[in-house]
Amino acid sequence: MVAGTTATFGYIVDWALRASGDGGELIEVNPEETPLSQFATRLVREPAAIALPRIVDALVDRRCRA
């Protein structure tokens, strides 16, 4: 998951592309399109401060039901 970055730092882009290239899922959390957007399997177009708490709550809720 890449959150709140413009994806202009090489180490962020490299890490994200490696993860998605190895069968991982790349989730981009950013209100704006970035260079990573085209590689993302999911796009969340909200600021990270708004989206991340909601995503964490959903993950915790899903885990509690399992």
Short mmCIF file of C-alpha atoms in Angstrom, two decimals:
data_model
loop_
_atom_site.label_atom_id
_atom_site.label_comp_id
_atom_site.label_asym_id
_atom_site.label_seq_id
_atom_site.Cartn_x
_atom_site.Cartn_y
_atom_site.Cartn_z
CA MET A 1 0.00 0.00 0.00
CA VAL A 2 1.37 3.37 -0.99
CA ALA A 3 -0.24 6.28 0.81
CA GLY A 4 0.15 10.02 0.59
CA THR A 5 3.14 10.28 -1.73
CA THR A 6 3.66 11.93 -5.08
CA ALA A 7 5.70 8.87 -6.09
CA THR A 8 8.64 11.02 -7.08
CA PHE A 9 11.11 9.22 -4.79
CA GLY A 10 12.82 6.35 -6.54
CA TYR A 11 12.93 4.08 -3.52
CA ILE A 12 9.14 4.32 -3.08
CA VAL A 13 8.46 3.60 -6.74
CA ASP A 14 10.96 0.72 -6.78
CA TRP A 15 9.49 -0.90 -3.66
CA ALA A 16 5.93 -0.57 -4.90
CA LEU A 17 6.66 -1.95 -8.37
CA ARG A 18 8.62 -4.89 -6.95
CA ALA A 19 5.76 -5.80 -4.64
CA SER A 20 3.16 -5.63 -7.41
CA GLY A 21 5.44 -7.48 -9.84
CA ASP A 22 5.84 -10.39 -7.42
CA GLY A 23 2.12 -11.08 -7.40
CA GLY A 24 1.32 -8.56 -4.71
CA GLU A 25 -1.48 -6.05 -4.78
CA LEU A 26 -0.60 -2.38 -5.13
CA ILE A 27 -3.09 -0.08 -3.46
CA GLU A 28 -2.55 3.62 -4.01
CA VAL A 29 -4.10 5.99 -1.47
CA ASN A 30 -3.83 9.52 -2.81
CA PRO A 31 -6.33 12.15 -3.92
CA GLU A 32 -4.31 12.80 -7.09
CA GLU A 33 -2.98 10.56 -9.84
CA THR A 34 0.71 9.69 -9.54
CA PRO A 35 3.19 7.83 -11.74
CA LEU A 36 2.26 4.67 -9.79
CA SER A 37 -1.46 4.96 -10.55
CA GLN A 38 -1.19 3.00 -13.78
CA PHE A 39 0.27 0.02 -11.90
CA ALA A 40 -2.17 0.04 -8.99
CA THR A 41 -4.67 -2.77 -8.62
CA ARG A 42 -6.82 -0.49 -6.45
CA LEU A 43 -7.04 3.27 -6.30
CA VAL A 44 -8.36 5.16 -3.26
CA ARG A 45 -8.78 8.80 -4.24
CA GLU A 46 -8.91 10.36 -0.78
CA PRO A 47 -6.31 11.95 1.48
CA ALA A 48 -4.43 9.34 3.50
CA ALA A 49 -5.57 10.89 6.79
CA ILE A 50 -9.17 10.15 5.83
CA ALA A 51 -8.81 6.86 3.97
CA LEU A 52 -6.32 4.96 6.15
CA PRO A 53 -8.38 4.91 9.37
CA ARG A 54 -11.36 3.62 7.35
CA ILE A 55 -9.21 0.95 5.66
CA VAL A 56 -7.74 -0.20 8.99
CA ASP A 57 -11.21 -0.37 10.57
CA ALA A 58 -12.45 -2.51 7.67
CA LEU A 59 -9.48 -4.86 7.95
CA VAL A 60 -9.86 -5.24 11.71
CA ASP A 61 -13.60 -5.81 11.36
CA ARG A 62 -13.02 -8.47 8.67
CA ARG A 63 -10.44 -10.21 10.83
CA CYS A 64 -12.72 -10.21 13.86
CA ARG A 65 -15.46 -11.92 11.82
CA ALA A 66 -13.11 -14.63 10.54
#
